Short mmCIF file of C-alpha atoms in Angstrom, two decimals:
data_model
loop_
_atom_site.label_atom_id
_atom_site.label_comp_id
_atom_site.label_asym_id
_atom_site.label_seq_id
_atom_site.Cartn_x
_atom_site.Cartn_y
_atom_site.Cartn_z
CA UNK M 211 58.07 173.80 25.86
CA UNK M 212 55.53 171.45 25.39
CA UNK M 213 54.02 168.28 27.91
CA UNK M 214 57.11 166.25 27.91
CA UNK M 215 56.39 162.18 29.81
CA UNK M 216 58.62 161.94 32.67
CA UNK M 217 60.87 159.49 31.76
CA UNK M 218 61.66 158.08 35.16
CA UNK M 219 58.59 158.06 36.88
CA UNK M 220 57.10 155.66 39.30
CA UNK M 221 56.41 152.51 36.91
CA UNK M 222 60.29 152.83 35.52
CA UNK M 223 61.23 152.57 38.87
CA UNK M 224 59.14 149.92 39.92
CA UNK M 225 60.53 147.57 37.13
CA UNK M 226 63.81 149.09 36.90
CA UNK M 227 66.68 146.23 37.23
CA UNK M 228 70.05 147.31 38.65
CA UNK M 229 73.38 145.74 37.49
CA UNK M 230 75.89 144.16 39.67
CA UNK M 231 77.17 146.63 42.42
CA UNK M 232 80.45 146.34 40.72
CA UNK M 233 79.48 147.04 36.97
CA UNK M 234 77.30 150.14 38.46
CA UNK M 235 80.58 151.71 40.47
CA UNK M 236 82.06 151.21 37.11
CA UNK M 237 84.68 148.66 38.80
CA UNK M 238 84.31 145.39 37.47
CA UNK M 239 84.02 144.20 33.79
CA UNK M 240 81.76 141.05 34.33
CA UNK M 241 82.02 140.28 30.20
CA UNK M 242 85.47 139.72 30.45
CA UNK M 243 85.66 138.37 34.42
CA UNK M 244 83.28 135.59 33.67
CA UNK M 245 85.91 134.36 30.74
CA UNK M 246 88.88 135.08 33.08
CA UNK M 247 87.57 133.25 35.96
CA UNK M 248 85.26 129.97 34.64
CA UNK M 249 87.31 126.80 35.23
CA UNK M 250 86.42 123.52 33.44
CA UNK M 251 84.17 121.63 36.09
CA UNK M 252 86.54 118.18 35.52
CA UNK M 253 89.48 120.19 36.78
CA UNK M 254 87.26 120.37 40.24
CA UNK M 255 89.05 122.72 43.09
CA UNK M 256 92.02 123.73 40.75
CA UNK M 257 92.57 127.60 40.90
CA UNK M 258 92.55 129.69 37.74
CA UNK M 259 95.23 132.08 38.55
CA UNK M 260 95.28 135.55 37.02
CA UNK M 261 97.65 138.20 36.96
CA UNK M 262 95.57 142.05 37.49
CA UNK M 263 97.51 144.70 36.40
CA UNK M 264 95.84 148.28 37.59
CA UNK M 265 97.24 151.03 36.29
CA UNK M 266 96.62 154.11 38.39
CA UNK M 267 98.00 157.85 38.54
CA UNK M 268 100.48 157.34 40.21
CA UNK M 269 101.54 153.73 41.08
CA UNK M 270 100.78 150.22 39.02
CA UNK M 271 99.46 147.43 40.76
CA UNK M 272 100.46 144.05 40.01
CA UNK M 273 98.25 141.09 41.48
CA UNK M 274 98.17 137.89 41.19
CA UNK M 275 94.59 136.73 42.50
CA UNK M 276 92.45 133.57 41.97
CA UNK M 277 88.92 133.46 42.52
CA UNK M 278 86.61 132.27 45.49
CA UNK M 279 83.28 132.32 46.39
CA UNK M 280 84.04 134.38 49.73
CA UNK M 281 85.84 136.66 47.33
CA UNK M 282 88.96 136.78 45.13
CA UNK M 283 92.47 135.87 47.09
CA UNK M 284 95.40 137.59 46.01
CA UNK M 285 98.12 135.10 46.19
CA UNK M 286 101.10 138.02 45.69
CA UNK M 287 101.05 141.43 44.75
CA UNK M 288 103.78 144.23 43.50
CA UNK M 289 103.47 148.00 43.41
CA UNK M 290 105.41 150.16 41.67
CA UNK M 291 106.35 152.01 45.17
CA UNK M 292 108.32 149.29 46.27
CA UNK M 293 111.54 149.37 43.55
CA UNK M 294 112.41 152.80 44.91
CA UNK M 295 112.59 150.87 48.44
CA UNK M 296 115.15 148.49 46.87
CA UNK M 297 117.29 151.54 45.69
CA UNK M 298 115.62 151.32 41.81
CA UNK M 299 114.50 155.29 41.49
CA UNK M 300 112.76 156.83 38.48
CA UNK M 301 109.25 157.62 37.39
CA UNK M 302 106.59 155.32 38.92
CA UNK M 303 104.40 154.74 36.00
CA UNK M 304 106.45 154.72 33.48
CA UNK M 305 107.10 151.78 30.99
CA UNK M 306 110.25 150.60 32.65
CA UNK M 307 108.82 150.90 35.96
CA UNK M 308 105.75 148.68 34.95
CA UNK M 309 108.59 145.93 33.68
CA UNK M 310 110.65 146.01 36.58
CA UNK M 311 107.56 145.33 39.03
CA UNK M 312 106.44 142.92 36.93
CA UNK M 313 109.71 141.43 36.77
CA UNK M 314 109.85 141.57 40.70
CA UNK M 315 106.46 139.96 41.13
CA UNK M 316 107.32 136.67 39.06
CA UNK M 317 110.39 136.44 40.94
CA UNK M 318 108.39 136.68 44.06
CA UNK M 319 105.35 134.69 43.55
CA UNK M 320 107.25 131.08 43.06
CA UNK M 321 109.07 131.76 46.38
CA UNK M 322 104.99 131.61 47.68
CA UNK M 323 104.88 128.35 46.40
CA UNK M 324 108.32 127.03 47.20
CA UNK M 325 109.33 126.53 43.95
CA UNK M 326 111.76 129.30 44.04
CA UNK M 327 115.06 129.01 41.61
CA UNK M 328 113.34 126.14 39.50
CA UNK M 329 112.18 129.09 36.45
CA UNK M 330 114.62 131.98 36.28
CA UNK M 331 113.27 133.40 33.21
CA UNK M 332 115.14 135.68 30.61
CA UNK M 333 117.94 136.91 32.63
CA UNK M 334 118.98 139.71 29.96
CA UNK M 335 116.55 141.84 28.91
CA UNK M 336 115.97 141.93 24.93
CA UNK M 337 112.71 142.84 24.82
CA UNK M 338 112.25 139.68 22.88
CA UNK M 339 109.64 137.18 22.84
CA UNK M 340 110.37 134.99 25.13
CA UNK M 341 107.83 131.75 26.73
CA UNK M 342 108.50 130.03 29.96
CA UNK M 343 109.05 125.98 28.77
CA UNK M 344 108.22 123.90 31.87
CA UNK M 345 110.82 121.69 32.54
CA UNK M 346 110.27 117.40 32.77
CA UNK M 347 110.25 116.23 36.57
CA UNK M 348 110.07 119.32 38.25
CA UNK M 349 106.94 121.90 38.92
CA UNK M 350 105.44 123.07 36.01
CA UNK M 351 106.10 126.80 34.99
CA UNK M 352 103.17 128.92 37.07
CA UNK M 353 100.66 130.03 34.51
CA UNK M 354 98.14 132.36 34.81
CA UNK M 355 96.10 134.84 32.52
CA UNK M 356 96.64 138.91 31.97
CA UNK M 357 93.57 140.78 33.41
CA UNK M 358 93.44 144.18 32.09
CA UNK M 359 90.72 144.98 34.28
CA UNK M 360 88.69 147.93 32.37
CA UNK M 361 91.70 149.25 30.28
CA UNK M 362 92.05 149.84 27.53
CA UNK M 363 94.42 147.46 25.28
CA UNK M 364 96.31 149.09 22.56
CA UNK M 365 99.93 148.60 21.98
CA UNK M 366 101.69 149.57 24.38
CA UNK M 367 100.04 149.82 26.84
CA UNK M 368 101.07 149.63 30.06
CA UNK M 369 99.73 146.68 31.72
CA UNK M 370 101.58 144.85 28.66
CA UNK M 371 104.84 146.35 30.06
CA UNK M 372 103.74 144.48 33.06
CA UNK M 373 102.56 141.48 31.81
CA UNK M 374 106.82 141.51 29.34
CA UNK M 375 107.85 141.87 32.94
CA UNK M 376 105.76 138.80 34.05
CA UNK M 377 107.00 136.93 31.59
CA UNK M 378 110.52 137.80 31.55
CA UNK M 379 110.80 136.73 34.97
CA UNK M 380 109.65 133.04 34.55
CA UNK M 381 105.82 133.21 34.32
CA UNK M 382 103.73 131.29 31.58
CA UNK M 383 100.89 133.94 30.75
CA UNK M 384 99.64 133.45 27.08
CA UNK M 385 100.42 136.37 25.05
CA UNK M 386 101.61 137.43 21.77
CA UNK M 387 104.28 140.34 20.58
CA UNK M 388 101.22 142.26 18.90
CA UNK M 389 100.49 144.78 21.61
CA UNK M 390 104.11 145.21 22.51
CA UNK M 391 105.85 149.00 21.79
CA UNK M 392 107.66 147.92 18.93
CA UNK M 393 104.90 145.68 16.67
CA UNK M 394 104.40 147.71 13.15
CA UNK M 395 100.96 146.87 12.84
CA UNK M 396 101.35 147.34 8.89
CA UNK M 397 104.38 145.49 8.41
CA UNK M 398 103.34 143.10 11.19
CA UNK M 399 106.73 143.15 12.31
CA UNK M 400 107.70 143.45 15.82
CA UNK M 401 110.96 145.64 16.29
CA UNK M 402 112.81 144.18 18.82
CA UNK M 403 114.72 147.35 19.61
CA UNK M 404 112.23 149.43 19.86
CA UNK M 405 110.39 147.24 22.99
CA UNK M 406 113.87 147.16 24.82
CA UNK M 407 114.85 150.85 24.75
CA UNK M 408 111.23 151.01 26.42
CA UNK M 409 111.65 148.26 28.45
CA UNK M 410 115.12 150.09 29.42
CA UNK M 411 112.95 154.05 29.99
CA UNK M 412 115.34 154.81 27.13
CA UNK M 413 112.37 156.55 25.09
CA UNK M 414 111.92 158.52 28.61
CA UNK M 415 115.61 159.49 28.41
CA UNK M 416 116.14 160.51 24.45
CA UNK M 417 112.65 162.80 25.29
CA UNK M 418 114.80 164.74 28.36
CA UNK M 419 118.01 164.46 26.12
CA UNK M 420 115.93 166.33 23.40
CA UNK M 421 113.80 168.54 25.67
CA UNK M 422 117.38 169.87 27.37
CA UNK M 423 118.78 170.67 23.79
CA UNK M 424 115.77 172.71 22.91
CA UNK M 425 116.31 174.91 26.00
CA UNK H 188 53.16 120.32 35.44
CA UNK H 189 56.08 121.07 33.01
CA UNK H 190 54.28 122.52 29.72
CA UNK H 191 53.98 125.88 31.20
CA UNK H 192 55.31 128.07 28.50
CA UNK H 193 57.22 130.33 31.79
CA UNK H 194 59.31 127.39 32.81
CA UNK H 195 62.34 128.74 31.93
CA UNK H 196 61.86 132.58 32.40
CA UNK H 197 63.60 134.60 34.69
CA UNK H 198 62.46 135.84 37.63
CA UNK H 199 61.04 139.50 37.75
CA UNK H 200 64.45 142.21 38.28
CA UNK H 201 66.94 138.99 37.67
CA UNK H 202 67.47 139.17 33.81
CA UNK H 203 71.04 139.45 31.76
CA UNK H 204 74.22 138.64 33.41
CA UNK H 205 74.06 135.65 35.85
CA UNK H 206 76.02 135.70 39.07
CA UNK H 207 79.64 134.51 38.89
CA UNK H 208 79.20 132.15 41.95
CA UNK H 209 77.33 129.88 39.77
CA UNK H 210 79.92 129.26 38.12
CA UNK H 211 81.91 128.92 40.79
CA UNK H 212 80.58 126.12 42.50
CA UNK H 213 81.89 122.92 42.18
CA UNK H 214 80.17 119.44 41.14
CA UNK H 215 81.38 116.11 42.37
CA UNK H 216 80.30 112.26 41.50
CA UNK H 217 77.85 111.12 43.80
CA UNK H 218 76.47 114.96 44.58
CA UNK H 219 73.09 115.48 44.65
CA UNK H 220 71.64 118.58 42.50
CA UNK H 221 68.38 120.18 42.09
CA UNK H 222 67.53 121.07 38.39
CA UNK H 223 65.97 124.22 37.25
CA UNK H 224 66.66 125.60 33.67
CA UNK H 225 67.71 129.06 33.40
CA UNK H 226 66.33 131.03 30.05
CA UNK H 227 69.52 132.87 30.04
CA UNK H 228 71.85 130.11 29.24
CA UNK H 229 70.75 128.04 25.93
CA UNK H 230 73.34 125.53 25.73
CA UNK H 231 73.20 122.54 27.82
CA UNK H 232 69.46 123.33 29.09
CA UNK H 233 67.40 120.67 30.78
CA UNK H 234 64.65 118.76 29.19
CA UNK H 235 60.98 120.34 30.51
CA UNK H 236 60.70 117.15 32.44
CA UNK H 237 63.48 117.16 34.59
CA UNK H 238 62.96 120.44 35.87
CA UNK H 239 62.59 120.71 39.32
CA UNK H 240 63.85 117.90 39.99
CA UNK H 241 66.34 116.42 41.80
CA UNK H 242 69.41 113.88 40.83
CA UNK H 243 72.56 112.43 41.33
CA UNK H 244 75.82 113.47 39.42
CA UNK H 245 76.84 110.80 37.46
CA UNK H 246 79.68 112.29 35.54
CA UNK H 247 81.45 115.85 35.10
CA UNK H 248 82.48 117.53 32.15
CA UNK H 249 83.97 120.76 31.07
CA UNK H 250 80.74 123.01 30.85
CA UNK H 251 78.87 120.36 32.27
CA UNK H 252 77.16 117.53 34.37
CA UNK H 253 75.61 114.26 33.83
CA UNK H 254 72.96 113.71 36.30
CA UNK H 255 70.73 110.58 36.52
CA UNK H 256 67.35 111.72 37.46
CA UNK H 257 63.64 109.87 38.28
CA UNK H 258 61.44 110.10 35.47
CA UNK H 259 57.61 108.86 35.63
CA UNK H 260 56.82 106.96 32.35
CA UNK H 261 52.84 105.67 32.95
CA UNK H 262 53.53 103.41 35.24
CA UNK H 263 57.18 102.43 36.32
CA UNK H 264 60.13 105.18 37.65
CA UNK H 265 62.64 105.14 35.43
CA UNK H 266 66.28 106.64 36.33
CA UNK H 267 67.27 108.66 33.19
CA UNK H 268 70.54 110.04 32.31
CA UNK H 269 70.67 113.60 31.29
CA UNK H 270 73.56 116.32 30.85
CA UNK H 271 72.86 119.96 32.19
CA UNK H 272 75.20 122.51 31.87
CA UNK H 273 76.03 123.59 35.24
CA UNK H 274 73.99 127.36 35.02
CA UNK H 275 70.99 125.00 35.60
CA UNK H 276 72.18 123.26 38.56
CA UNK H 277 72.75 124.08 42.54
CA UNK H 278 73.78 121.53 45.03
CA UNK H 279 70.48 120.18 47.07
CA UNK H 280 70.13 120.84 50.07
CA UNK H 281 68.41 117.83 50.82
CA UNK H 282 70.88 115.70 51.52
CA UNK H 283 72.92 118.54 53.83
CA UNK H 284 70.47 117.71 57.12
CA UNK H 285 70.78 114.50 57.08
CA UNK H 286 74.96 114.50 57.03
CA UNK H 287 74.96 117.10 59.70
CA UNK H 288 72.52 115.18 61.49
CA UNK H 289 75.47 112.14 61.11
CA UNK H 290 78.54 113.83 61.61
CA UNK H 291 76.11 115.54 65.66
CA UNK H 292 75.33 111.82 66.15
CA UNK H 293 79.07 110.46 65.48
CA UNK H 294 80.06 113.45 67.55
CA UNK H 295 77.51 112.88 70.51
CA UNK H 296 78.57 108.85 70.55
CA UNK H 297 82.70 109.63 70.83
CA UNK H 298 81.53 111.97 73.93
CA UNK H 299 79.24 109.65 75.44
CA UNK H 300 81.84 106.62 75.00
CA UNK H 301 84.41 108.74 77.10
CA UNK H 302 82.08 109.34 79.69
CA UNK H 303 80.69 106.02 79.58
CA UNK H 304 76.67 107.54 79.52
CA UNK H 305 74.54 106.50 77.00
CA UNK H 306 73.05 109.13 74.54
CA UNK H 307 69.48 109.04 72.81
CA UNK H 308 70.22 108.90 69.55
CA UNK H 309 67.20 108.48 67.86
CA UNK H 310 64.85 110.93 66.07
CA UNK H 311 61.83 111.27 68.79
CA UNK H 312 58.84 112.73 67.34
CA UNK H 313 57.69 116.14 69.30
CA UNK H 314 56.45 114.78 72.81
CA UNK H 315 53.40 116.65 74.59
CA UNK H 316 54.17 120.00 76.29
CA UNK H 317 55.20 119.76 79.74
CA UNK H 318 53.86 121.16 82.62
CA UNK H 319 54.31 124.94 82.95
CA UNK H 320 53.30 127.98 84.55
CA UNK H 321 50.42 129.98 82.96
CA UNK H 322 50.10 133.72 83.72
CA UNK H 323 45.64 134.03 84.59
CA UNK H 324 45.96 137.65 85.76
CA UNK H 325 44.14 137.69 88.71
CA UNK H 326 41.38 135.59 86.80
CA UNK H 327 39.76 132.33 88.06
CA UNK H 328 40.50 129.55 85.43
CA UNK H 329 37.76 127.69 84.22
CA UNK H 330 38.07 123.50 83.84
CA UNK H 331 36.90 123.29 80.55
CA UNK H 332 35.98 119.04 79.93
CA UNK H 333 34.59 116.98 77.45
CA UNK H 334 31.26 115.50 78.57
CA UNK H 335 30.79 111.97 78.73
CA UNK H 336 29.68 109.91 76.01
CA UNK H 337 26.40 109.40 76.15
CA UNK H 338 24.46 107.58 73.07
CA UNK H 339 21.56 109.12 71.79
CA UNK H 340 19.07 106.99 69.93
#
């Protein structure tokens, strides 16, 4: 082995710049939260509502948070926990549990606001597309943006089993069908049955149907 | 003044990504901003003149804010109009004294009207020390006086 420069020595140090605490813990994705979070400067104090889904090991986090200079405030949040509390049992992350607390926080978010009642949403699941329409003379349909947070989005994915749940319940977040189970990205058709039998865990249930018949 | 070439550079250790409070902070008509241009964002930068300088907003956009700000030309002041995007803008503090100062002094006049006392409350400028205690440890102190005026031819 030859003289090799120490790469971090003194001077790299001394004009070494660190990112944002956040970035560096690997928590925050400041690309995307700087898009999510800038609201037009004529639209003053007006909150820029988002909904965070977090997917972790074992639970999936719904939030629905807008941002402040103190820090973000989450206006509502829903964990996949809590539907086994209401009697609903099954797997915690899978994609039926993801709809169903998404589902559960739209329903509970409006209450928040007392506008409970005014948006019901889809009230059978189709797996569908489906858009809130704000109705004339009443409080306009509550609107906020998916954040994915750092994962990543390919069809379906989980925090778009959320966000169908979201939606289904009466929420306006902007989305299309594309990343929904179901979309044929060749054809570019979206299979309608396909999304609801994993809306439904039916994909969960053929698997243990199968796996049992093996055995 | 404003043809340094560094105007616009970052500070040493603050390159890239910008801190989301900037963005956070919110303009109103009648506000008064400082200026300073920021190389990081290109659109909506100030003109090398009205850097460092101070204005009133006029108008708020979208991205941005109109701000009408004193510019020497030879002789007279002239209040121009320019639009900044908001990266290069922070609320001045200049103006935040003097409403606190208002809101103590509406404050100490509501008190003093229930109590019926009169309050002082004009700006004094600092009054000579008063009379206090000085420690001389054990020393005798020495009257130190200017001597007389005398002229000297």
């Amino acid at each position: 082995m030859g003289f090799v420069k120490v790469v971090k020595n003194k001077a790299y140090f001394k004009r070494y710049q660190v990112k944002f605490i956040r970035q560096q813990e690997g928590k925050t994705d400041y690309y995307a939260r700087k898009r999510l979070m800038i609201q037009d400067k004529n639209k003053y104090n007006t909150p820029k509502y988002r909904m965070i889904v977090l997917v972790t090991n074992r639970d999936v986090i719904c939030r629905i948070a807008y941002v402040c200079i103190e820090g973000d405030v989450t206006v509502c949040a829903t964990y996949t926990h809590e539907p086994p509390e209401h009697g609903v049992k099954g797997g915690l992350t899978n994609d039926a549990a993801v709809y169903y607390t998404g589902l559960l926080q739209a329903h509970r978010l409006p209450n928040r606001f007392g506008m409970d009642k005014i948006y019901e949403g889809q009230v059978e699941v189709t797996g569908d597309e489906y858009n809130v329409e704000s109705i004339d003379g009443q409080p306009g349909a509550f609107a906020c943006y998916l954040d994915a947070g750092l994962a990543r989005t390919t069809s379906g994915s989980k925090v778009f089993g959320a966000l169908k749940g979201a939606v289904d319940g009466g929420l306006s977040i902007l989305h299309s069908t594309i990343q929904f189970p179901g979309y044929d990205s060749e054809s570019k058709e979206f299979n309608v049955e396909v999304h609801r039998k994993h809306i439904m865990g039916q994909n969960v249930a053929d698997y243990m149907c199968y796996v049992v018949e093996e055995d | 003044m404003f043809s340094r070439p560094d105007i616009f550079f970052r500070p040493f250790r603050k390159h890239g990504m910008v801190p989301l409070a900037t963005y956070m902070r919110i303009y109103k008509k009648g506000d008064i901003v400082d200026i300073k241009g920021m190389g990081t964002v290109q659109k909506g930068m100030p003109h090398k003149c009205s850097h460092d300088k101070t204005g009133r907003v006029c108008n708020v956009t979208q991205h941005a804010v109109g701000i009408m700000v004193n510019k020497q030309v030879k002789g007279k002041i002239l209040a121009k109009r320019t639009n900044v995007c908001f990266e290069h803008i922070k609320h001045s503090k200049s103006r935040d004294s003097f409403l606190t100062c208002v809101n103590k002094n509406d404050q100490k006049k509501k008190e003093a009207k229930e109590k019926g006392t009169w309050v002082q409350l004009k700006r004094q400028p600092a009054p000579p020390r008063e009379a206090h205690f000085v420690r001389t440890n054990r020393k005798e102190s020495e009257l130190l006086e200017p001597i007389p005026y005398e002229y000297m031819a």
